[in-house]
Coordinates of C-alpha atoms and ligand atoms in Angstrom, one line a residue:
M1 CA 44.5 17.0 -30.7
T2 CA 42.7 18.5 -27.7
D3 CA 44.4 18.5 -24.4
K4 CA 41.4 17.9 -22.2
L5 CA 39.5 14.9 -23.3
I6 CA 35.7 15.1 -23.6
I7 CA 34.4 12.2 -21.6
P8 CA 30.8 11.2 -21.0
N9 CA 29.4 11.7 -17.5
F10 CA 29.0 8.0 -16.7
A11 CA 32.7 7.4 -17.2
L12 CA 33.6 10.5 -15.2
T13 CA 31.4 9.2 -12.4
A14 CA 33.3 5.9 -12.3
L15 CA 36.6 7.7 -12.1
S16 CA 35.4 9.9 -9.3
V17 CA 33.9 7.1 -7.3
L18 CA 37.2 5.2 -7.4
G19 CA 39.2 8.5 -6.7
S20 CA 37.1 9.5 -3.7
N21 CA 37.7 6.1 -2.2
G22 CA 41.4 6.6 -2.4
Y23 CA 42.2 4.6 -5.5
K24 CA 44.0 5.6 -8.7
A25 CA 41.8 5.3 -11.7
Y26 CA 42.2 6.1 -15.4
L27 CA 40.5 5.7 -18.7
V28 CA 42.7 3.5 -20.8
G29 CA 43.1 1.8 -24.2
G30 CA 40.8 2.2 -27.1
C31 CA 38.6 4.9 -25.6
V32 CA 41.5 7.3 -25.0
R33 CA 42.9 6.6 -28.4
D34 CA 39.6 7.1 -30.1
V35 CA 38.7 10.4 -28.3
L36 CA 42.2 11.7 -29.1
M37 CA 41.5 10.9 -32.7
G38 CA 38.1 12.6 -32.6
R39 CA 36.3 9.3 -32.9
I40 CA 33.4 8.0 -30.8
P41 CA 34.7 5.1 -28.7
G42 CA 32.7 1.8 -28.7
D43 CA 33.3 1.4 -25.0
Y44 CA 35.1 3.0 -22.1
D45 CA 37.6 0.9 -20.1
I46 CA 39.0 1.9 -16.8
T47 CA 42.2 0.7 -15.1
T48 CA 42.5 1.1 -11.4
S49 CA 44.7 0.4 -8.4
A50 CA 41.6 -1.0 -6.6
A51 CA 41.5 -4.8 -6.4
P52 CA 38.4 -6.4 -7.9
D53 CA 36.7 -6.9 -4.4
E54 CA 37.6 -3.2 -3.6
T55 CA 36.0 -2.1 -6.9
L56 CA 32.9 -4.1 -6.1
A57 CA 32.7 -2.4 -2.6
C58 CA 33.1 1.1 -4.2
F59 CA 30.2 0.4 -6.6
K60 CA 27.9 -1.4 -4.1
D61 CA 25.1 1.1 -5.0
F62 CA 25.4 0.3 -8.7
K63 CA 24.7 -2.8 -10.7
T64 CA 27.9 -4.8 -11.1
V65 CA 28.8 -7.9 -13.0
E66 CA 31.8 -10.1 -12.0
T67 CA 33.0 -10.3 -15.6
G68 CA 36.5 -11.7 -15.1
I69 CA 37.3 -11.4 -11.5
K70 CA 40.4 -13.7 -11.9
H71 CA 41.8 -11.3 -14.4
G72 CA 40.8 -8.3 -12.4
T73 CA 37.8 -7.2 -14.4
V74 CA 34.5 -6.0 -12.9
T75 CA 31.7 -4.5 -15.1
V76 CA 29.8 -1.6 -13.5
I77 CA 26.6 -0.3 -15.1
I78 CA 26.3 3.5 -14.8
E79 CA 23.3 5.3 -16.3
G80 CA 22.7 2.2 -18.3
N81 CA 26.2 2.1 -19.7
P82 CA 28.5 -0.9 -19.0
L83 CA 32.1 0.0 -18.0
E84 CA 34.8 -2.5 -17.6
I85 CA 37.0 -1.7 -14.6
T86 CA 40.2 -3.7 -14.4
T87 CA 42.8 -3.7 -11.7
F88 CA 46.4 -2.6 -12.8
R89 CA 47.9 -5.9 -14.0
I90 CA 51.2 -7.5 -14.6
D91 CA 51.1 -10.4 -17.0
G92 CA 53.3 -13.3 -16.1
D93 CA 55.3 -15.4 -18.5
Y94 CA 53.7 -16.6 -21.7
S95 CA 54.4 -20.2 -22.6
D96 CA 51.8 -20.8 -25.3
N97 CA 52.0 -17.6 -27.5
R98 CA 48.5 -16.9 -26.3
R99 CA 47.8 -16.1 -22.7
P100 CA 50.0 -15.3 -19.7
D101 CA 50.5 -18.3 -17.4
S102 CA 49.5 -16.1 -14.6
V103 CA 48.5 -12.5 -13.9
S104 CA 49.2 -10.5 -10.8
F105 CA 47.8 -7.2 -9.6
S106 CA 49.8 -4.1 -9.2
S107 CA 49.5 -0.7 -7.6
S108 CA 51.3 1.1 -10.4
V109 CA 49.6 2.3 -13.6
A110 CA 53.1 2.0 -15.3
D111 CA 53.0 -1.8 -14.9
D112 CA 49.6 -1.9 -16.5
L113 CA 50.6 0.2 -19.4
A114 CA 53.7 -2.0 -20.0
R115 CA 51.5 -5.1 -20.7
R116 CA 49.5 -3.4 -23.4
D117 CA 50.0 -4.1 -27.1
F118 CA 50.6 -0.9 -28.9
T119 CA 51.7 2.6 -27.9
V120 CA 48.4 4.1 -29.2
N121 CA 46.5 1.7 -26.9
A122 CA 48.7 2.4 -23.9
I123 CA 47.7 5.9 -22.9
A124 CA 45.9 6.4 -19.5
Y125 CA 44.0 9.5 -18.7
N126 CA 42.0 11.1 -16.0
P127 CA 40.9 14.7 -15.7
D128 CA 42.9 15.4 -12.5
E129 CA 46.3 14.1 -13.7
G130 CA 45.9 14.3 -17.4
Y131 CA 47.7 11.8 -19.5
V132 CA 50.0 9.0 -18.5
D133 CA 51.7 8.4 -21.8
L134 CA 54.9 6.5 -21.1
Y135 CA 55.5 5.1 -24.6
G136 CA 54.8 8.1 -26.8
G137 CA 51.3 7.0 -27.7
K138 CA 50.1 10.5 -28.4
E139 CA 52.9 11.2 -30.7
D140 CA 52.3 7.9 -32.5
I141 CA 48.6 8.8 -32.9
K142 CA 49.6 12.2 -34.3
N143 CA 51.9 10.5 -36.8
Q144 CA 49.5 7.6 -37.4
I145 CA 51.8 4.8 -36.4
I146 CA 51.2 1.4 -34.9
R147 CA 54.2 0.5 -32.7
C148 CA 54.5 -2.2 -30.1
V149 CA 55.0 -1.3 -26.5
G150 CA 58.5 -2.6 -25.8
E151 CA 60.3 -5.0 -28.0
A152 CA 58.1 -6.1 -30.9
D153 CA 59.6 -9.5 -31.4
K154 CA 59.1 -10.4 -27.7
R155 CA 55.5 -9.0 -27.6
F156 CA 54.4 -11.0 -30.7
N157 CA 56.1 -14.1 -29.2
E158 CA 54.1 -13.6 -26.0
D159 CA 50.8 -13.3 -27.7
S160 CA 50.8 -13.8 -31.5
L161 CA 47.2 -12.5 -31.8
R162 CA 48.9 -9.1 -31.5
I163 CA 50.2 -9.7 -35.0
L164 CA 46.6 -9.6 -36.4
R165 CA 45.7 -6.8 -34.0
A166 CA 48.5 -4.7 -35.6
M167 CA 47.0 -5.6 -39.0
R168 CA 43.5 -4.7 -37.8
F169 CA 44.4 -1.4 -36.2
A170 CA 46.5 -0.3 -39.2
A171 CA 43.5 -1.0 -41.4
S172 CA 40.8 0.4 -39.2
L173 CA 42.7 3.5 -38.1
D174 CA 44.4 3.9 -41.4
F175 CA 47.8 4.0 -39.7
K176 CA 51.2 2.7 -40.8
I177 CA 53.0 0.0 -39.0
E178 CA 56.4 1.0 -37.7
E179 CA 59.2 -0.9 -39.4
K180 CA 60.4 -3.0 -36.5
T181 CA 56.9 -3.9 -35.5
L182 CA 56.1 -4.9 -39.0
S183 CA 59.2 -7.0 -39.5
A184 CA 58.7 -8.7 -36.1
A185 CA 55.1 -9.4 -37.2
H186 CA 56.2 -11.2 -40.4
K187 CA 59.0 -13.0 -38.5
N188 CA 56.5 -14.5 -36.1
A189 CA 53.6 -15.1 -38.5
C190 CA 53.8 -18.9 -38.1
L191 CA 53.0 -18.6 -34.4
L192 CA 49.4 -17.7 -35.5
E193 CA 49.0 -21.5 -35.7
N194 CA 48.7 -21.5 -31.9
I195 CA 45.8 -19.0 -31.8
S196 CA 42.1 -20.1 -31.8
V197 CA 40.3 -19.5 -35.1
E198 CA 37.6 -17.6 -33.3
R199 CA 40.1 -14.9 -32.1
I200 CA 41.7 -14.9 -35.5
Y201 CA 38.4 -14.5 -37.3
T202 CA 37.4 -11.6 -35.1
E203 CA 40.5 -9.6 -36.1
F204 CA 40.4 -10.8 -39.7
I205 CA 36.8 -9.7 -40.3
K206 CA 37.4 -6.3 -38.6
T207 CA 40.3 -5.8 -41.0
V208 CA 38.3 -6.9 -44.0
C209 CA 35.5 -4.4 -43.1
A210 CA 37.9 -1.4 -42.6
K211 CA 37.6 1.5 -45.0
S212 CA 40.3 0.5 -47.5
P213 CA 42.1 -2.7 -46.2
G214 CA 43.6 -3.8 -49.6
K215 CA 47.1 -2.6 -48.9
I216 CA 47.2 -4.0 -45.4
L217 CA 45.7 -7.4 -46.5
Y218 CA 48.4 -7.7 -49.2
E219 CA 51.1 -6.7 -46.7
F220 CA 49.8 -9.4 -44.3
K221 CA 49.4 -12.1 -47.0
K222 CA 51.8 -14.4 -45.2
E223 CA 49.8 -14.1 -42.0
I224 CA 46.5 -14.6 -43.8
E225 CA 47.8 -17.6 -45.6
V226 CA 48.4 -19.3 -42.2
F227 CA 44.6 -19.6 -41.7
I228 CA 43.5 -19.3 -45.3
P229 CA 46.2 -21.4 -47.1
E230 CA 44.0 -21.5 -50.2
F231 CA 45.4 -18.1 -51.1
T232 CA 48.8 -19.6 -51.7
N233 CA 47.4 -21.2 -54.9
L234 CA 47.1 -17.7 -56.4
E235 CA 49.9 -16.0 -58.4
D236 CA 51.1 -13.0 -56.5
E237 CA 49.7 -10.5 -59.0
M238 CA 46.4 -12.2 -58.8
L239 CA 46.5 -12.2 -55.0
R240 CA 47.3 -8.5 -55.0
S241 CA 44.4 -7.7 -57.3
V242 CA 42.0 -9.8 -55.2
F243 CA 43.0 -8.0 -52.0
Y244 CA 42.8 -4.6 -53.5
S245 CA 39.4 -5.3 -55.1
V246 CA 38.0 -5.3 -51.6
D247 CA 38.6 -1.5 -51.4
R248 CA 36.1 -0.9 -54.1
A249 CA 33.2 -2.6 -52.3
E250 CA 31.1 -1.0 -49.5
A251 CA 32.3 -2.0 -46.0
D252 CA 29.6 -4.6 -45.4
R253 CA 30.9 -8.0 -44.3
F254 CA 28.8 -10.1 -46.7
V255 CA 29.8 -8.0 -49.7
R256 CA 33.5 -7.8 -48.6
L257 CA 33.8 -11.6 -48.1
A258 CA 32.0 -12.3 -51.4
V259 CA 34.6 -10.1 -53.2
L260 CA 37.5 -11.7 -51.3
F261 CA 36.4 -15.2 -51.9
A262 CA 35.1 -14.8 -55.5
C263 CA 38.4 -16.3 -56.7
F264 CA 37.5 -19.7 -55.2
D265 CA 34.9 -22.3 -56.1
S266 CA 31.9 -22.8 -53.8
E267 CA 33.3 -26.0 -52.2
T268 CA 36.5 -24.2 -51.2
V269 CA 34.6 -21.2 -49.8
R270 CA 32.5 -23.5 -47.7
K271 CA 35.7 -25.2 -46.4
I272 CA 37.3 -21.8 -45.5
F273 CA 34.2 -20.7 -43.6
E274 CA 34.1 -24.0 -41.7
R275 CA 37.7 -23.8 -40.8
L276 CA 37.3 -20.2 -39.5
K277 CA 34.1 -21.3 -37.6
T278 CA 32.3 -18.4 -39.2
D279 CA 28.7 -17.9 -38.2
K280 CA 26.1 -19.7 -40.3
L281 CA 24.4 -16.5 -41.4
T282 CA 27.6 -15.2 -42.9
E283 CA 28.5 -18.5 -44.5
K284 CA 25.0 -18.9 -46.1
T285 CA 24.7 -15.3 -47.3
V286 CA 28.1 -15.1 -48.8
C287 CA 27.7 -18.5 -50.5
Q288 CA 24.3 -17.5 -51.9
I289 CA 25.7 -14.3 -53.2
L290 CA 28.6 -16.1 -54.9
N291 CA 26.3 -18.7 -56.4
C292 CA 24.5 -15.9 -58.3
R293 CA 27.7 -15.2 -60.3
K294 CA 26.3 -17.8 -62.7
F295 CA 23.7 -15.2 -63.8
T296 CA 25.6 -13.1 -66.3
G297 CA 22.9 -11.0 -67.8
S298 CA 21.5 -7.7 -66.7
D299 CA 17.9 -7.8 -68.1
R300 CA 14.6 -8.1 -66.3
I301 CA 14.6 -11.8 -66.4
T302 CA 18.0 -12.1 -64.9
A303 CA 17.0 -9.6 -62.2
R304 CA 14.0 -11.8 -61.4
W305 CA 16.1 -15.0 -61.2
I306 CA 18.5 -13.2 -58.8
L307 CA 15.6 -12.1 -56.6
N308 CA 14.4 -15.7 -56.7
A309 CA 17.8 -16.8 -55.3
L310 CA 18.4 -13.9 -52.9
S311 CA 16.5 -11.5 -50.7
Y312 CA 16.3 -8.0 -52.0
E313 CA 19.0 -6.7 -49.7
N314 CA 21.3 -9.6 -50.8
A315 CA 20.5 -9.0 -54.4
L316 CA 21.8 -5.4 -53.9
R317 CA 24.9 -6.8 -52.2
F318 CA 25.4 -9.1 -55.2
C319 CA 25.4 -6.0 -57.5
E320 CA 27.8 -4.2 -55.1
A321 CA 30.2 -7.2 -55.1
Q322 CA 30.0 -7.5 -58.9
S323 CA 30.9 -3.9 -59.4
A324 CA 33.9 -4.3 -57.1
L325 CA 35.0 -7.4 -58.9
D326 CA 34.4 -6.1 -62.4
P327 CA 34.8 -2.3 -62.3
K328 CA 34.9 -2.0 -66.1
N329 CA 31.4 -3.4 -66.3
T330 CA 29.7 -0.6 -64.3
E331 CA 27.1 0.1 -66.9
Q332 CA 25.8 -3.4 -67.1
I333 CA 25.7 -3.7 -63.3
L334 CA 23.8 -0.5 -63.0
E335 CA 21.2 -1.8 -65.4
L336 CA 20.9 -5.0 -63.4
K337 CA 20.5 -3.1 -60.2
F338 CA 17.8 -0.9 -61.8
N339 CA 16.0 -4.1 -63.0
I340 CA 16.3 -5.7 -59.5
E341 CA 14.9 -2.5 -57.8
K342 CA 12.1 -2.3 -60.4
A343 CA 11.1 -6.0 -60.0
Y344 CA 11.2 -5.7 -56.2
L345 CA 9.3 -2.4 -55.9
S346 CA 6.6 -3.4 -58.4
N347 CA 6.2 -6.7 -56.5
E348 CA 6.9 -8.9 -59.6
C349 CA 6.5 -12.6 -59.1
V350 CA 9.9 -14.2 -58.4
N351 CA 9.0 -17.1 -56.2
V352 CA 6.3 -19.8 -55.9
G353 CA 4.6 -18.0 -53.0
Q354 CA 3.8 -15.1 -55.2
L355 CA 2.1 -17.1 -57.9
A356 CA -1.6 -16.4 -58.6
V357 CA -2.3 -20.1 -58.2
G358 CA -1.4 -22.2 -55.2
G359 CA -0.9 -25.9 -54.4
N360 CA -4.6 -26.3 -53.5
D361 CA -5.7 -25.0 -56.9
I362 CA -3.6 -27.6 -58.6
L363 CA -5.0 -30.3 -56.4
N364 CA -8.6 -29.2 -56.5
N365 CA -8.6 -29.0 -60.3
N366 CA -7.2 -32.5 -60.5
I367 CA -4.0 -31.4 -62.2
A368 CA -1.6 -33.1 -59.9
S369 CA -1.2 -34.4 -56.3
G370 CA 1.7 -35.0 -53.9
V371 CA 5.2 -34.0 -54.8
K372 CA 4.1 -33.3 -58.4
I373 CA 2.3 -30.2 -57.2
G374 CA 5.6 -28.6 -56.3
K375 CA 7.1 -29.5 -59.6
I376 CA 4.2 -28.0 -61.5
L377 CA 4.4 -24.8 -59.4
N378 CA 8.1 -24.5 -60.1
E379 CA 7.5 -24.9 -63.8
L380 CA 4.7 -22.2 -63.7
L381 CA 7.1 -19.9 -61.9
E382 CA 9.7 -20.4 -64.6
L383 CA 7.1 -19.4 -67.2
V384 CA 6.2 -16.3 -65.2
I385 CA 9.8 -15.3 -64.6
T386 CA 10.7 -15.7 -68.2
G387 CA 7.6 -13.8 -69.3
Q388 CA 6.0 -16.8 -71.1
A389 CA 2.9 -16.7 -68.9
E390 CA 1.1 -13.9 -67.1
N391 CA 0.8 -14.2 -63.3
K392 CA -3.0 -14.5 -63.5
F393 CA -5.2 -17.3 -62.1
D394 CA -6.9 -18.3 -65.3
S395 CA -3.9 -18.3 -67.5
L396 CA -1.7 -20.1 -65.0
L397 CA -4.4 -22.8 -64.5
E398 CA -4.5 -23.3 -68.3
A399 CA -0.8 -23.5 -68.4
A400 CA -0.8 -26.0 -65.5
K401 CA -3.2 -28.2 -67.4
K402 CA -0.9 -28.2 -70.4
L403 CA 2.1 -29.0 -68.2
K404 CA 0.2 -32.0 -66.8
Ligands
LIG501 P1 38.4 -1.4 -30.1 O1 38.0 -0.1 -30.6 O2 38.4 -2.4 -31.2 O3 37.6 -1.9 -29.0 P2 40.5 -1.4 -28.2 O4 41.8 -0.8 -28.3 O5 39.5 -1.0 -27.2 O6 39.9 -1.3 -29.7 P3 40.2 -4.1 -27.1 O7 40.4 -5.4 -27.8 O8 38.8 -3.7 -26.7 O9 40.8 -3.0 -28.1 O10 41.2 -4.0 -25.9 C1 41.2 -3.0 -25.0 C2 42.7 -2.7 -24.6 O11 43.3 -3.8 -24.0 C3 43.6 -2.3 -25.8 O12 43.5 -1.0 -26.1 C4 44.9 -2.7 -25.3 O13 45.5 -1.7 -24.4 C5 44.6 -3.9 -24.4 N1 44.8 -5.2 -25.1 C6 43.8 -5.9 -25.7 N2 44.2 -7.0 -26.2 C7 45.5 -7.1 -26.0 C8 46.6 -8.0 -26.2 N3 46.3 -9.1 -26.9 N4 47.8 -7.7 -25.8 C9 48.1 -6.6 -25.1 N5 47.1 -5.7 -24.8 C10 45.9 -5.9 -25.2
LIG502 MG1 37.6 -1.9 -26.8

């Protein structure tokens, strides 16, 4: 771990603007953690003694957005980069396991660090003062440990989403969860009932897309079963094998969810997605991929049927999911993948739009009209896909006449 953090200029500018106006200001949270770990942060958050209106006054020459003034957050755009600047905050009591009943502003960075979830997320830094690390966050980063700031049981009771954040950080940072934090998480798992599914899904999907989440998913089965109770129908050994199979698939959310939900029928999967208010693209893509499990072969014809049902990218995702679900079958899946690539790259006909005859040809040759045109085209497609007819105008017109 380096002692001086390497911080991009736009973030340093924000710190020095606040500093030169007489306020305390630090980088805090995920960005400090990530830089300490040698990762590139997704965003840079600043915590400051300046009240929101004071922050706005400091940055009057910059573009600002009043993101969450009530909670003390102002967004400042510097060199095109948005920075969230939040006033040191003390969270009031929590009565709903979700949000503080009130927040108040403070002039002490220590207050602000005390409200943060985990030690690794509670380090403040600025180049003049160095680190403010009151909870041993740097040490926990070094030892790869997720540990609550303060008493874990109380912290999970205040905001039970933190339970899933612990799961998510453990998976995405590949850290262990400290014993007391872990047992308090399990003890309070049922409180997840009080959390909105949108917030739950955000943490869940980030966990599922971590590098190797199998172990953590299994460790958090009780928590996951609160919002996906369908998993309780699986024997424990089966559940373990389902969760661990996710590790074998590439970290793409469609592939990972297809692997995770392959143990359910399509109606159940749809219900789960609806309950979790998953976006429609994810729901549709994963269901389409899972539906293709009915194609069991690996030959050219199967490859074409799969390309008929899925886009090329999703057909490759299907192969990826299959090889994670059935690792003993690698050879067959490789063959399928080869045939899918070949069919796609050589532009083989896999859907009606690619047929050498169109609806007008069927109509103009008095073969059929109305809805029957579609039916004939689909039958021609089947002949082409299965290799019983060539995708050529004359031969397809002949075949269509026979179908009539
Ligand atoms: P990521 O890399 O996913 O953005 P992050 O640590 O920046 O990780 P955020 O959700 O962006 O996570 O939150 C920013 C910071 O705010 C956290 O590092 C943590 O200090 C604090 N925080 C966020 N959510 C909570 C919470 N529910 N309870 C306490 N502190 C929280
Ligand atoms: Mg963040």
